[in-house]
XYZ file of C-alpha atoms in Angstrom:
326
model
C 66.325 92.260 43.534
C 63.786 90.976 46.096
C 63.896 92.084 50.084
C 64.608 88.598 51.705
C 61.589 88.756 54.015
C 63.208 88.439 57.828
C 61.524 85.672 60.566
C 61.113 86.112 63.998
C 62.684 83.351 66.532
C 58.925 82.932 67.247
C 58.266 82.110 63.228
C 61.627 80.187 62.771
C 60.944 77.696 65.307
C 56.825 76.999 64.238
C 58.093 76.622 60.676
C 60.694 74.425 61.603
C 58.762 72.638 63.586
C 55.577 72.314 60.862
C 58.276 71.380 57.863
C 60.409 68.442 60.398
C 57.460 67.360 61.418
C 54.779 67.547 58.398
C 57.815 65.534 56.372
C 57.576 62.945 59.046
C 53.495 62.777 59.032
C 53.167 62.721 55.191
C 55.147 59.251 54.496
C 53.740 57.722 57.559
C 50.239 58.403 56.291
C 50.862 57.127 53.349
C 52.051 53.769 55.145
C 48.620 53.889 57.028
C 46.516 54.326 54.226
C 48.475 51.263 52.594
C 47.292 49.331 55.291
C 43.798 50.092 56.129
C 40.994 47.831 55.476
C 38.132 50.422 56.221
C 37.188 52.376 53.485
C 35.903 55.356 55.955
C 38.963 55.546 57.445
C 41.263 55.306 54.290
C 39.178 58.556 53.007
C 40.198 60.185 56.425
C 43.860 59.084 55.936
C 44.089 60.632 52.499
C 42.880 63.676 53.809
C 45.543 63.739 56.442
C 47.980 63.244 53.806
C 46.864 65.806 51.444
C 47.219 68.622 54.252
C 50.357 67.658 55.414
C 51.709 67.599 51.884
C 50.435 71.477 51.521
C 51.942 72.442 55.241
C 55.263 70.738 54.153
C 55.726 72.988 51.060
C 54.577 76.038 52.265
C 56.388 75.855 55.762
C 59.489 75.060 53.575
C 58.907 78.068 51.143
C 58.601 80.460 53.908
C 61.844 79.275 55.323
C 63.938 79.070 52.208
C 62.468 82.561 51.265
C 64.189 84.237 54.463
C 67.330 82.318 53.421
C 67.116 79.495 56.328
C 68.840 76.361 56.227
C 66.219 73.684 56.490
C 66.680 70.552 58.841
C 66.832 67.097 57.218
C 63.536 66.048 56.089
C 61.461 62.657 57.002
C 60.775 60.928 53.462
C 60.289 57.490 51.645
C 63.976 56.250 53.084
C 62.264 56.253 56.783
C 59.150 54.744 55.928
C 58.664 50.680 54.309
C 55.275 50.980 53.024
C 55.678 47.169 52.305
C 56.391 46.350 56.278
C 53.457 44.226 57.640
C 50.687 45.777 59.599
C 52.013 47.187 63.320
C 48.054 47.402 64.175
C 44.790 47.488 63.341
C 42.521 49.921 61.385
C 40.800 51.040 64.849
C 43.859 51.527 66.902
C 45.248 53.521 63.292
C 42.001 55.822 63.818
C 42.518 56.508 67.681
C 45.977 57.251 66.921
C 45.292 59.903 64.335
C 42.832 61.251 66.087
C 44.701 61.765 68.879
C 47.796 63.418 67.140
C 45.756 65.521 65.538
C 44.243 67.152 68.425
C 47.801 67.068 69.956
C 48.286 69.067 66.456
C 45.213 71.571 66.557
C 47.108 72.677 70.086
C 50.348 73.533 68.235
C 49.180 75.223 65.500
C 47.041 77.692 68.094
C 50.029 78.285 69.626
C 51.896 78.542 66.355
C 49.550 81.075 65.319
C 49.764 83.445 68.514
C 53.163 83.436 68.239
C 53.683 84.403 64.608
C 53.722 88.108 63.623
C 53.930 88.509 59.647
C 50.339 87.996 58.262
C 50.898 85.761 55.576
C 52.741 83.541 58.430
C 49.466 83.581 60.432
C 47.288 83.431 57.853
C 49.248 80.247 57.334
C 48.347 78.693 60.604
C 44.882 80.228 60.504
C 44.672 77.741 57.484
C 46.392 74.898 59.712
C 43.708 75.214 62.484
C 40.960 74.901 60.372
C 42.561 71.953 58.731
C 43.541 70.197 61.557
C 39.722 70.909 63.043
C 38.262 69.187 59.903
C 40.613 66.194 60.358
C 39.969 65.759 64.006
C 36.594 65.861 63.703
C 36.193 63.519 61.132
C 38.112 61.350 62.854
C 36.201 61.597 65.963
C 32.769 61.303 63.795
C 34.694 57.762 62.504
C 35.992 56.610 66.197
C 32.164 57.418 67.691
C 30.703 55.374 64.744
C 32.994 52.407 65.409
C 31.900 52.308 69.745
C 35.655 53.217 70.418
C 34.754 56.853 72.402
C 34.124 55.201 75.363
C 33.183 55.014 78.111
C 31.219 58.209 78.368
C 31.107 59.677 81.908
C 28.392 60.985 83.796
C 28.276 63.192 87.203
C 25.219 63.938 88.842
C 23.515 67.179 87.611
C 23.380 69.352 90.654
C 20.258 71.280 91.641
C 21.942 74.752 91.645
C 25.430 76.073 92.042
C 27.048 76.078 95.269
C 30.056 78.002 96.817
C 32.689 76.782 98.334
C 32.515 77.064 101.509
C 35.357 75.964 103.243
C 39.225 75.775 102.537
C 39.144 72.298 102.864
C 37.852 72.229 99.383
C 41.183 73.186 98.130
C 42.607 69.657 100.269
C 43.045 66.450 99.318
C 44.490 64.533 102.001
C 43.041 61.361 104.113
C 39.709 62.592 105.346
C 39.595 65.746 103.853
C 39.755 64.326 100.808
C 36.773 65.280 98.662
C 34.799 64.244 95.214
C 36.855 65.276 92.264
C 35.346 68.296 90.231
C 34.509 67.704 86.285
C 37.334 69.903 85.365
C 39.485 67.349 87.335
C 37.708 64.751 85.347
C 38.203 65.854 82.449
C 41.458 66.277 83.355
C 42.590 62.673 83.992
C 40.521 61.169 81.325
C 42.291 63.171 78.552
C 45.868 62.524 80.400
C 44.755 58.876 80.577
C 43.733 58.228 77.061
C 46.611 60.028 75.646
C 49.692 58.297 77.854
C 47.762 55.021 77.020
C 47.831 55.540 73.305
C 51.722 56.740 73.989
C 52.577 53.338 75.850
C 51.087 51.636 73.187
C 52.891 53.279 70.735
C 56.335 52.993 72.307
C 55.918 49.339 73.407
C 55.364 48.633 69.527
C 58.396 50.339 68.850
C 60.538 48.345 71.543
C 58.950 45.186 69.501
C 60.120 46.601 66.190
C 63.275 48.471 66.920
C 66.396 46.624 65.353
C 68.816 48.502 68.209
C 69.263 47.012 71.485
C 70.271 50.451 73.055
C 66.776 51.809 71.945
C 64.933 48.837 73.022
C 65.583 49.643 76.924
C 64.908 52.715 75.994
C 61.488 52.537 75.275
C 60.878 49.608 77.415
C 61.927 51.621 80.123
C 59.534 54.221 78.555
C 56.795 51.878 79.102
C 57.146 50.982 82.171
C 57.100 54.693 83.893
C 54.150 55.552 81.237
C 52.076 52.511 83.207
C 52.834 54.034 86.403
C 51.124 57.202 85.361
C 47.884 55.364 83.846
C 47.596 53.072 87.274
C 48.048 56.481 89.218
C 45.248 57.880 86.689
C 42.969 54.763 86.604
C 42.943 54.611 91.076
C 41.983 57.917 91.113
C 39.006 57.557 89.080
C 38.269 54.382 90.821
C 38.520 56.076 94.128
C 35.088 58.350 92.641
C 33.371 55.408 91.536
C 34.238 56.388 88.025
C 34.181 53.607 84.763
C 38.146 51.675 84.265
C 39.164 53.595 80.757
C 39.853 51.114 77.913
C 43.434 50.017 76.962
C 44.649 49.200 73.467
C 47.082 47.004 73.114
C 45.165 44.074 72.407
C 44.918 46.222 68.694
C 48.498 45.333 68.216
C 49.616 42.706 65.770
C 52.348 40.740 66.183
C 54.871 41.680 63.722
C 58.537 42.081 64.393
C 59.538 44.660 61.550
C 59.956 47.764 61.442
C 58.220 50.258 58.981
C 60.006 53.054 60.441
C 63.476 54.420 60.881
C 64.988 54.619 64.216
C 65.272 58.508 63.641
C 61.398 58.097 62.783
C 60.200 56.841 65.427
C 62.663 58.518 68.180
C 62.139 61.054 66.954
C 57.922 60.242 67.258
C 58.776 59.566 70.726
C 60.320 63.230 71.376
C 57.319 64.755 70.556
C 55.151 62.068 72.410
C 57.174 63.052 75.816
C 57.227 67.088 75.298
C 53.356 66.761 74.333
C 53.069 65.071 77.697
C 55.071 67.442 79.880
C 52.742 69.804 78.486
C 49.266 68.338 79.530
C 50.608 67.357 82.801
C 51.681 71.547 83.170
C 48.315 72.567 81.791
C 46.362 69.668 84.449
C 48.586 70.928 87.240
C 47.221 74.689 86.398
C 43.822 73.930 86.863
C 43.222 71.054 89.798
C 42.212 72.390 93.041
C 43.017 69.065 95.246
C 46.529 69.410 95.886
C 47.149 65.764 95.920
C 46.547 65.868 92.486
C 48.774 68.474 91.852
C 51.603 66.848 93.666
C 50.778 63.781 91.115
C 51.319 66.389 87.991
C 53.958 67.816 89.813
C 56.338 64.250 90.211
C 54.436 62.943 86.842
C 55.929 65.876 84.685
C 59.486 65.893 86.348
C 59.445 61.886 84.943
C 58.525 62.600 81.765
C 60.895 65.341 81.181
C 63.339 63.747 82.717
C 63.260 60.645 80.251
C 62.597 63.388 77.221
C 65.924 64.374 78.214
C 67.659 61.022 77.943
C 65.661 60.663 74.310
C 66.897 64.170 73.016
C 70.714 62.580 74.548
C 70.073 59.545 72.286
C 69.029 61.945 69.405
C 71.988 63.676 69.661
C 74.330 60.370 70.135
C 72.653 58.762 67.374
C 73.084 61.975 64.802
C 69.327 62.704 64.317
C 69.202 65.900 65.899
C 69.301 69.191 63.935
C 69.862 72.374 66.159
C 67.933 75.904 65.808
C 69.503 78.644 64.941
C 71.011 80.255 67.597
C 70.978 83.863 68.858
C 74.830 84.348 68.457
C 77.703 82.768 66.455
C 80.178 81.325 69.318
């Protein structure tokens, strides 16, 4: 009789994770690539769906091997692959890109976490696919004039130390420059809430529920907040205005997803931003900008909480294993 080989909490929650949400990524794809025009880009998509057909089965054979229950699956029911277009092929490549870097970050993590080889040599495999697709993506999105703008600083004649404690300010007339690591940090926050705003106001257009309507709308409304906060702040520095998408909407009212779909979507959407906002606030050195991250993250956790509520009202939610029986 074979040893049922035991998980850690660690591995239990990354393969739950990678099976709930590889289920939900596979269909979806396959949606996209129904859709898509550009022949580039439809290569790209059936790439995407390829590996997240191999992460769903293998993430589901490692938990069913250590006797776990698994949680419901995405699959065909959630996704009409018949629905009209929700937006075009460019905003379909940003997107991807985007979750797939959002991806590359969990499977790192994913990976540290894990103990049992053939778990990590799992998510070893799950970096390097995840690498491939984001950079093909971002070798499609370059091609197509949609990486921009690109940002310059000035290139300094040496490097200087600080000097004074007023470096660390950012108040009024103490206020200085931001840094490039401050940069860098509000461009990738910026591009990433934008492309989440996008998302969820196409979902308040598509969403048959009322309840889940305000809910996103809402959603939308405290996501534009953080972009104009984003957008001054590079204005301030005489930096380029960051493009907006939603002009790569179409007008469609229906749905290709399920309400669990895509509230489910938005879950993930909100914890990935409660994340960057902790990881920004870790490394800014103006502290006006870390108040910003500060208030910006307690919002956006605040309103993943009321979406986990509705998850949980609405039946969608499966729960983790916990650490005792009550």
């Amino acid at each position: 009789m074979t040893a049922i080989k035991k998980l850690t909490p660690s591995e239990v929650t990354n393969l739950w994770q990678s099976y709930l949400t590889n289920t939900m990524s596979y269909p979806v794809t396959q949606y996209f690539i129904a859709k898509t025009q550009d022949e580039e880009l439809h290569a790209i998509l059936e790439y995407a769906e390829e590996i997240a057909k191999i992460e769903v089965d293998i993430s589901k054979a490692f938990l069913e091997e250590a006797n776990h229950p698994l949680p419901q699956k995405f699959d065909q029911n959630d996704v009409d692959i018949d629905a009209p277009a929700i937006c075009t092929d460019n905003f379909t490549g940003i997107i991807k890109y985007q979750l797939s870097q959002a991806a590359h970050i969990v499977y790192s993590l994913s990976l540290s976490t894990s103990t049992r080889k053939d778990i990590r040599e799992f998510y070893q495999e799950c970096l390097k696919n995840s690498a491939e697709l984001s950079n093909r993506l971002a070798d499609f999105i370059i091609k197509k004039g949609l990486h921009h703008p690109e940002i310059h600083i000035p290139t300094p004649n040496h490097a200087e130390k600080v000097s004074n404690q007023r470096f660390l300010a950012g108040w009024f007339a103490e206020r200085r420059p931001i840094n490039t690591a401050e940069i860098s940090q509000l461009v990738f926050n910026f591009k990433a809430t934008e492309l989440h705003k996008t998302f969820m106001k196409k979902f308040a257009q598509v969403t048959p529920s009322k309840k889940l309507k305000k809910h996103y709308e809402r959603g939308v409304e405290i996501l534009q907040k953080h972009l104009d906060i984003f957008q001054s702040i590079l204005t301030e520095n005489d930096l380029p205005k960051l493009p907006t998408w939603e002009s790569e909407l179409t007008d469609t009212a229906v749905s290709p997803f399920s309400d669990r779909l895509m509230l489910y979507k938005m879950t993930l959407l909100t914890s990935e931003a409660s994340g960057r906002y902790g990881t920004s606030l870790s490394s800014v050195q103006r502290r006006d900008l870390g108040v910003h991250y500060t208030r910006l993250m307690a919002e956006v956790l605040k309103y993943g909480e009321d979406s986990a509520n509705l998850m949980i009202e609405h039946g969608f939610m499966d729960q983790l294993p916990l650490a005792k029986k009550e």
